[in-house]
Structures are given as C-alpha cells and as structure tokens.
PDB file of C-alpha atoms in Angstrom:
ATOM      1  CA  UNK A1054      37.804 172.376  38.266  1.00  0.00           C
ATOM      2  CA  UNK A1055      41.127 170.984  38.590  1.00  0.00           C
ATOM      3  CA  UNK A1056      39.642 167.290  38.113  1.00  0.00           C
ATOM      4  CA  UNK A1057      39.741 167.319  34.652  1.00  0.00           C
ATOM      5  CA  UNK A1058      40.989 164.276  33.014  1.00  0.00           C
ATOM      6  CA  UNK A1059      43.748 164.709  30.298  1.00  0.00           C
ATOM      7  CA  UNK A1060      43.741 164.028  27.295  1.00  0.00           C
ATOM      8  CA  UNK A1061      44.205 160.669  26.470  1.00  0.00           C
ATOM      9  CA  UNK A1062      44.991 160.039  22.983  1.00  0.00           C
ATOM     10  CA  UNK A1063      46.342 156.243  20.677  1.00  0.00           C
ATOM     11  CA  UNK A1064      49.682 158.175  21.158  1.00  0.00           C
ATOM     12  CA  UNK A1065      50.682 155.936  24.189  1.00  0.00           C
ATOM     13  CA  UNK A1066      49.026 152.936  23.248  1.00  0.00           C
ATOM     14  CA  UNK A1067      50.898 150.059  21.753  1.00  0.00           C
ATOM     15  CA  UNK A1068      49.486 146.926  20.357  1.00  0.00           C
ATOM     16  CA  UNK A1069      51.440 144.620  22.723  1.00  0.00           C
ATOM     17  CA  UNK A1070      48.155 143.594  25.244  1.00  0.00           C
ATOM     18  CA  UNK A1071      50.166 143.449  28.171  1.00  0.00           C
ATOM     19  CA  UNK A1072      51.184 146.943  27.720  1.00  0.00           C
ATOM     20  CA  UNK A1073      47.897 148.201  26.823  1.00  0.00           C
ATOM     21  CA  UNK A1074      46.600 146.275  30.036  1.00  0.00           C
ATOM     22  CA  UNK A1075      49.481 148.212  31.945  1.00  0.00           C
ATOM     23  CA  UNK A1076      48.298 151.743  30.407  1.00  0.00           C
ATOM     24  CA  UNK A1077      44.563 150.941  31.115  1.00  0.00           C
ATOM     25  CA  UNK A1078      44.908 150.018  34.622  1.00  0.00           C
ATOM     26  CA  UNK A1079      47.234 153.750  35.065  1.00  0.00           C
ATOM     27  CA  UNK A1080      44.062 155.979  33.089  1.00  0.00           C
ATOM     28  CA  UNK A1081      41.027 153.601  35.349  1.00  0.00           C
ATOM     29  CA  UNK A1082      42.671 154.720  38.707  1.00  0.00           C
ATOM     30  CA  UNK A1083      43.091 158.106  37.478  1.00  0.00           C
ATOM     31  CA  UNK A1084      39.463 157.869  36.842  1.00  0.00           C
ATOM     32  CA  UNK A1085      38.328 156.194  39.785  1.00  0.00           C
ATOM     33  CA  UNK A1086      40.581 159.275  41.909  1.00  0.00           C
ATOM     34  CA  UNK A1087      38.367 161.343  40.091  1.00  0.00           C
ATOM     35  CA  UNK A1088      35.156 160.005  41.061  1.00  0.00           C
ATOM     36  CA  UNK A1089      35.648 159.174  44.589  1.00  0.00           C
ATOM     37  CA  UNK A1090      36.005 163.222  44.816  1.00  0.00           C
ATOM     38  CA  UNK A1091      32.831 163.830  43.037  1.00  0.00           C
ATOM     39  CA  UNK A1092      31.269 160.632  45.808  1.00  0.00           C
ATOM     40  CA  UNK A1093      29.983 162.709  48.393  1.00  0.00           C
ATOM     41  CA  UNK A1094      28.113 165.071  46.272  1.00  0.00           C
ATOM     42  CA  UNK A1095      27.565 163.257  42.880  1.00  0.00           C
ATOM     43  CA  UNK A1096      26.685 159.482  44.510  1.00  0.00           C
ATOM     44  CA  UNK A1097      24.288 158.196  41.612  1.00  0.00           C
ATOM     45  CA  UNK A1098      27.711 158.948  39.222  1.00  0.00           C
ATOM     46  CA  UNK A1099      30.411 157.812  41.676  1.00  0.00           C
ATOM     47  CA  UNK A1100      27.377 154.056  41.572  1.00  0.00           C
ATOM     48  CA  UNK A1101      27.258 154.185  37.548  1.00  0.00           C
ATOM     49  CA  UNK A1102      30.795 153.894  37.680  1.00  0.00           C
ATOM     50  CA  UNK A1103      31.247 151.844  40.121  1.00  0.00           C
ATOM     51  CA  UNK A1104      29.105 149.509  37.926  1.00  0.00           C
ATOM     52  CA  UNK A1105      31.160 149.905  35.022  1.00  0.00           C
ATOM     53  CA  UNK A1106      34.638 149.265  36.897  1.00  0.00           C
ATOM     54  CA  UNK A1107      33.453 145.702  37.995  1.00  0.00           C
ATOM     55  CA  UNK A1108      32.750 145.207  34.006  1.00  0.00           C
ATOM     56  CA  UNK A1109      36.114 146.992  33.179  1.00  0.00           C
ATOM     57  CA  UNK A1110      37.857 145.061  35.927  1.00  0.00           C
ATOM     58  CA  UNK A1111      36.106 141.497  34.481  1.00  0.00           C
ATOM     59  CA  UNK A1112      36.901 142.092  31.172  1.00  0.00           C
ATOM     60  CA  UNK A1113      40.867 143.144  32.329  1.00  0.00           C
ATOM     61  CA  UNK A1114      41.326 139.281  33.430  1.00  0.00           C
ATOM     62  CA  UNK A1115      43.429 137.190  31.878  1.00  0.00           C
ATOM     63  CA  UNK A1116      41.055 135.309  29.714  1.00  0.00           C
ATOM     64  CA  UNK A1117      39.741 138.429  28.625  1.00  0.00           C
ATOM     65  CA  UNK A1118      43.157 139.712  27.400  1.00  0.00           C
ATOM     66  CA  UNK A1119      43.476 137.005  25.392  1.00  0.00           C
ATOM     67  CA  UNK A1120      40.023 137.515  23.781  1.00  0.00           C
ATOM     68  CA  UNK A1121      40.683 141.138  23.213  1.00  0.00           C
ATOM     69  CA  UNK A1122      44.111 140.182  21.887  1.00  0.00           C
ATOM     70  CA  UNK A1123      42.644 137.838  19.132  1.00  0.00           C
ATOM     71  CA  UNK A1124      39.438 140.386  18.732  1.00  0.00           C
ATOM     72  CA  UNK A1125      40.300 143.295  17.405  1.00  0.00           C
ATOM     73  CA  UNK A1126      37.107 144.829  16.940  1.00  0.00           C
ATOM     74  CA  UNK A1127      35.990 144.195  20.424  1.00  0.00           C
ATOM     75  CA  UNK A1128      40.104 145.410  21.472  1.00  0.00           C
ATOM     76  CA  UNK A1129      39.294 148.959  19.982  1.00  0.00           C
ATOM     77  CA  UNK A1130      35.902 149.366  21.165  1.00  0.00           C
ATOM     78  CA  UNK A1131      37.379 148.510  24.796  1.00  0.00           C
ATOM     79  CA  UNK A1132      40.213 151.099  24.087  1.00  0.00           C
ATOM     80  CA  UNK A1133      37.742 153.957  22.986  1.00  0.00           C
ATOM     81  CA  UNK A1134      35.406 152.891  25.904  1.00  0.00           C
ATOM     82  CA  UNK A1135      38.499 153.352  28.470  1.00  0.00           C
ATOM     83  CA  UNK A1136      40.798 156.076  26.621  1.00  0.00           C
ATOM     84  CA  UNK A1137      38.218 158.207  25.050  1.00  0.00           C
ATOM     85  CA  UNK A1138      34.461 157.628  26.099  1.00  0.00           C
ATOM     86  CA  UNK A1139      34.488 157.360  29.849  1.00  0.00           C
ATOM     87  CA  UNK A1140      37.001 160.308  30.019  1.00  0.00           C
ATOM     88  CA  UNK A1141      34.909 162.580  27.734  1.00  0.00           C
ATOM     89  CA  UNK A1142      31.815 162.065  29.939  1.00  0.00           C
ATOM     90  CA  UNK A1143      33.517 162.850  33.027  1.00  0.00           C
ATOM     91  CA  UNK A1144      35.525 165.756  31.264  1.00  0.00           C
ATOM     92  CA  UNK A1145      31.492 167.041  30.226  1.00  0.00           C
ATOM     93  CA  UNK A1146      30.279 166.626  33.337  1.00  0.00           C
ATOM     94  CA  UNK A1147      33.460 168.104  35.267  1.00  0.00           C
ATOM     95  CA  UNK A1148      32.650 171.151  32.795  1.00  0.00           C
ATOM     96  CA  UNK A1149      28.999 172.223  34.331  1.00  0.00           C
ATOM     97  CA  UNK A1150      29.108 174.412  37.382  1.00  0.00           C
ATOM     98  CA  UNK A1151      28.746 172.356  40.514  1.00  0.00           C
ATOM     99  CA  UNK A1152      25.419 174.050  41.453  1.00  0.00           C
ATOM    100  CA  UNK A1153      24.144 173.018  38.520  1.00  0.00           C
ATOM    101  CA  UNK A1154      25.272 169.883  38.630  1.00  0.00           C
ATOM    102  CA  UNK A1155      23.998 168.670  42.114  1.00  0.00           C
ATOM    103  CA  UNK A1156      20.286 169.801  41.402  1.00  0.00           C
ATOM    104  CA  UNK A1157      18.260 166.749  42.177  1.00  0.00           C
ATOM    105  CA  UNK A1158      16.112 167.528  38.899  1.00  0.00           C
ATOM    106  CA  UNK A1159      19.420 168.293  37.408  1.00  0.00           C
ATOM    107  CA  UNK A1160      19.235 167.031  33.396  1.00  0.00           C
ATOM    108  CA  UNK A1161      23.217 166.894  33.440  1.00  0.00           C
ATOM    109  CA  UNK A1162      23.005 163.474  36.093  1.00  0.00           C
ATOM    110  CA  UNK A1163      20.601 162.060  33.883  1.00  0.00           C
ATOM    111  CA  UNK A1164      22.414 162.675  30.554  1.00  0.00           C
ATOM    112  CA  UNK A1165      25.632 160.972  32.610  1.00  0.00           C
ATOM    113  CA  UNK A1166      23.613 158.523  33.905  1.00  0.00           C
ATOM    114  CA  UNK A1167      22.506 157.302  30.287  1.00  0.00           C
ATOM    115  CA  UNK A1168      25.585 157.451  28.420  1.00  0.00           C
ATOM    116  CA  UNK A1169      27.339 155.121  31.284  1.00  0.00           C
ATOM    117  CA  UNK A1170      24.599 152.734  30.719  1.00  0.00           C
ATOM    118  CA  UNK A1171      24.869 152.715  27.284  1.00  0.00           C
ATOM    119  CA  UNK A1172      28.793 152.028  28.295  1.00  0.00           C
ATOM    120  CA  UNK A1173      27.723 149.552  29.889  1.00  0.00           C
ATOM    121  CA  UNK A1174      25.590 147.554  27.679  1.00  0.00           C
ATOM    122  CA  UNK A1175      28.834 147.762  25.525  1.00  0.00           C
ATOM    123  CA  UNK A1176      31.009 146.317  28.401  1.00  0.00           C
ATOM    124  CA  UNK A1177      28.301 143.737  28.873  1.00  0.00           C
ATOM    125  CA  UNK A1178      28.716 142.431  25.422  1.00  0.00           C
ATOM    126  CA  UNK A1179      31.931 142.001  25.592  1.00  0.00           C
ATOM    127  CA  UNK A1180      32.289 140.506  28.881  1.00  0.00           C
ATOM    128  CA  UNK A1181      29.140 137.475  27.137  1.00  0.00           C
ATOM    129  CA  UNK A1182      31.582 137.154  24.097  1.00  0.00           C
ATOM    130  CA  UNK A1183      33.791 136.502  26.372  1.00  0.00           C
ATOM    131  CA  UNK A1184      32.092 134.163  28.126  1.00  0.00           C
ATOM    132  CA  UNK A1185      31.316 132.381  24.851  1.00  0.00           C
ATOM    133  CA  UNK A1186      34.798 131.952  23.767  1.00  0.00           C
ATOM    134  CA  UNK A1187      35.376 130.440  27.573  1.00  0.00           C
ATOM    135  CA  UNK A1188      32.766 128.066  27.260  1.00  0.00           C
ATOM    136  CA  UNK A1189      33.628 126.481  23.550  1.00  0.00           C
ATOM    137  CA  UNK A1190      37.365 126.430  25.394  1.00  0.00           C
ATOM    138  CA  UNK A1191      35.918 123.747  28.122  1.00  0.00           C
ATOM    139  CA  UNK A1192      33.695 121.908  25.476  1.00  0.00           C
ATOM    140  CA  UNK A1193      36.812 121.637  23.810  1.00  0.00           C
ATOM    141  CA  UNK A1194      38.949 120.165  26.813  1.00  0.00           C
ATOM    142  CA  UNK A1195      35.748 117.950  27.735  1.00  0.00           C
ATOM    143  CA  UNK A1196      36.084 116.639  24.197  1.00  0.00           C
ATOM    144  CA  UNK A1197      39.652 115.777  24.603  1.00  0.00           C
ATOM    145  CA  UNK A1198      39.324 114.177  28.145  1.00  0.00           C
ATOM    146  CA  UNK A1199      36.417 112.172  27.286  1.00  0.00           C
ATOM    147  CA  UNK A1200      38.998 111.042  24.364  1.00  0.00           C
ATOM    148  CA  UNK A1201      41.768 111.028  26.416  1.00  0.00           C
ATOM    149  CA  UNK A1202      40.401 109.082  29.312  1.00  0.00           C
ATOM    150  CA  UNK A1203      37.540 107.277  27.523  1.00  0.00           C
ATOM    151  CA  UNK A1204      33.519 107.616  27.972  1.00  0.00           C
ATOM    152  CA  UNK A1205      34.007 106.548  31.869  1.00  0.00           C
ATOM    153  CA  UNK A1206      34.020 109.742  32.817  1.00  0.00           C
ATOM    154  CA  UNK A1207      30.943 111.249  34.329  1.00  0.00           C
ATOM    155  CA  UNK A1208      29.047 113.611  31.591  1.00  0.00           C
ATOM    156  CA  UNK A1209      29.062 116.935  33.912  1.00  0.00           C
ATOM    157  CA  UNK A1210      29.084 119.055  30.874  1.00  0.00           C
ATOM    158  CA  UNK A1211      26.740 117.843  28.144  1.00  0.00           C
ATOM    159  CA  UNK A1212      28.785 118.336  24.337  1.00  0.00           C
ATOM    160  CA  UNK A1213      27.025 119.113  21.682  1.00  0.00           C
TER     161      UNK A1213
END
C-alpha cells in the first residue's frame, strides 16, 4: 500500500519547542490522512486513534509545551510516541494484506489495538503530570493573592 508513513527520523527535529510543536502537528495530520482511509474498513483503529489524538492534541496546548519544554524526559518520550511509535504501528499494520487485516477474529487488530493503549496510558501520564504542574501553578498564584490582597478573599481553593 501506498499509505505507508515515512520515515521519520531526530533528523528534522530541533530542540526549539515551538518548532518541534510545528513539526508534530505536520507528521499527526499525515497520520490522521492515513487513518481516515483505513475508517471505513479498519473502524476499531481509525477509534484507538482517535482516542490518542484528543491526548496528543491536550498535551500540544500551550501549558503543555511549556511542561515538555522544562521536562525533558517526558519531551522525548512524547517525541518517540509521535515520530517513531505511532508511525511504526501503522507502518506494521499497513504491512499485512488487507484480507487479513479486516478478519473480525483477525490477531493483527488486536495486537494494534494493545500497543495504542499502551500509547495511551503513556499519553495519559503525561497529560496528569501535566495537570500537576498546573495545579501547584494556581496554589502558587492563590498564595500570592491571598498575600497580595489579604485573607478577605474567599478560600475557593484550599492551600496546603
């Protein structure tokens, strides 16, 4: 099949996040061409990534640039999950014969299937550390208001 992802190697990517945001978003619609093709006859694939784009698309806000941009760890495990993982999975399922392929007992969906979902738990903790570093951000600028404009504030968000 023609559908076949290229290869997407660290050659293009730079370590400025705004360009690495920029060369993400170009490889995610090149993936999400390929799987609206494969929709109509692969749907349970076309859902599991549909699942992981809204966790692609969460982390690829702007509070989760910055996070990636100060965590590198969590930066190069989203860059493998985007530039390398996703692609390979597609590029291995691309490879079996359709007929094979679209079996409704077919091992190949379920062997997709799982290694999305364990993308996704991957995603998932990325998108709660992210969540983390938002919350100590607001603690943080409670703090300083309740400073700044003295205790007569109302307590919405309790400080520890």
């Amino acid at each position: 099949p023609n559908n076949y992802l290229q290869n997407n190697s660290q050659d293009t990517f730079t370590y400025n996040t705004k360009n690495i945001m920029f060369n993400y978003s170009t490889l995610i619609l090149e993936i999400q061409d390929i799987v609206q093709s494969l929709a109509s006859t692969d749907n349970a694939v076309s859902m599991a990534w549909n699942k992981l784009k809204l966790h692609i698309d969460t982390i690829l806000q702007d509070n989760g640039k910055d996070f990636l941009s100060q965590n590198i760890e969590d930066k190069i495990t989203f860059e493998n999950i985007i530039t390398k993982y996703i692609p390979s999975i597609l590029n291995n399922y691309l490879s079996i014969p359709e007929h094979l392929r679209s079996k409704d007992s077919s091992p190949f969906i379920g062997m997709t299937l799982t290694q999305f979902e364990n993308i996704e738990k991957e995603l998932e903790k990325i998108e709660l550390a992210i969540m983390e570093e938002d919350i100590k951000k607001m603690k943080v600028f409670g703090k300083f208001l309740d400073h700044r404009l003295g205790n007569n504030t109302p307590n919405l968000i309790k400080l520890n």
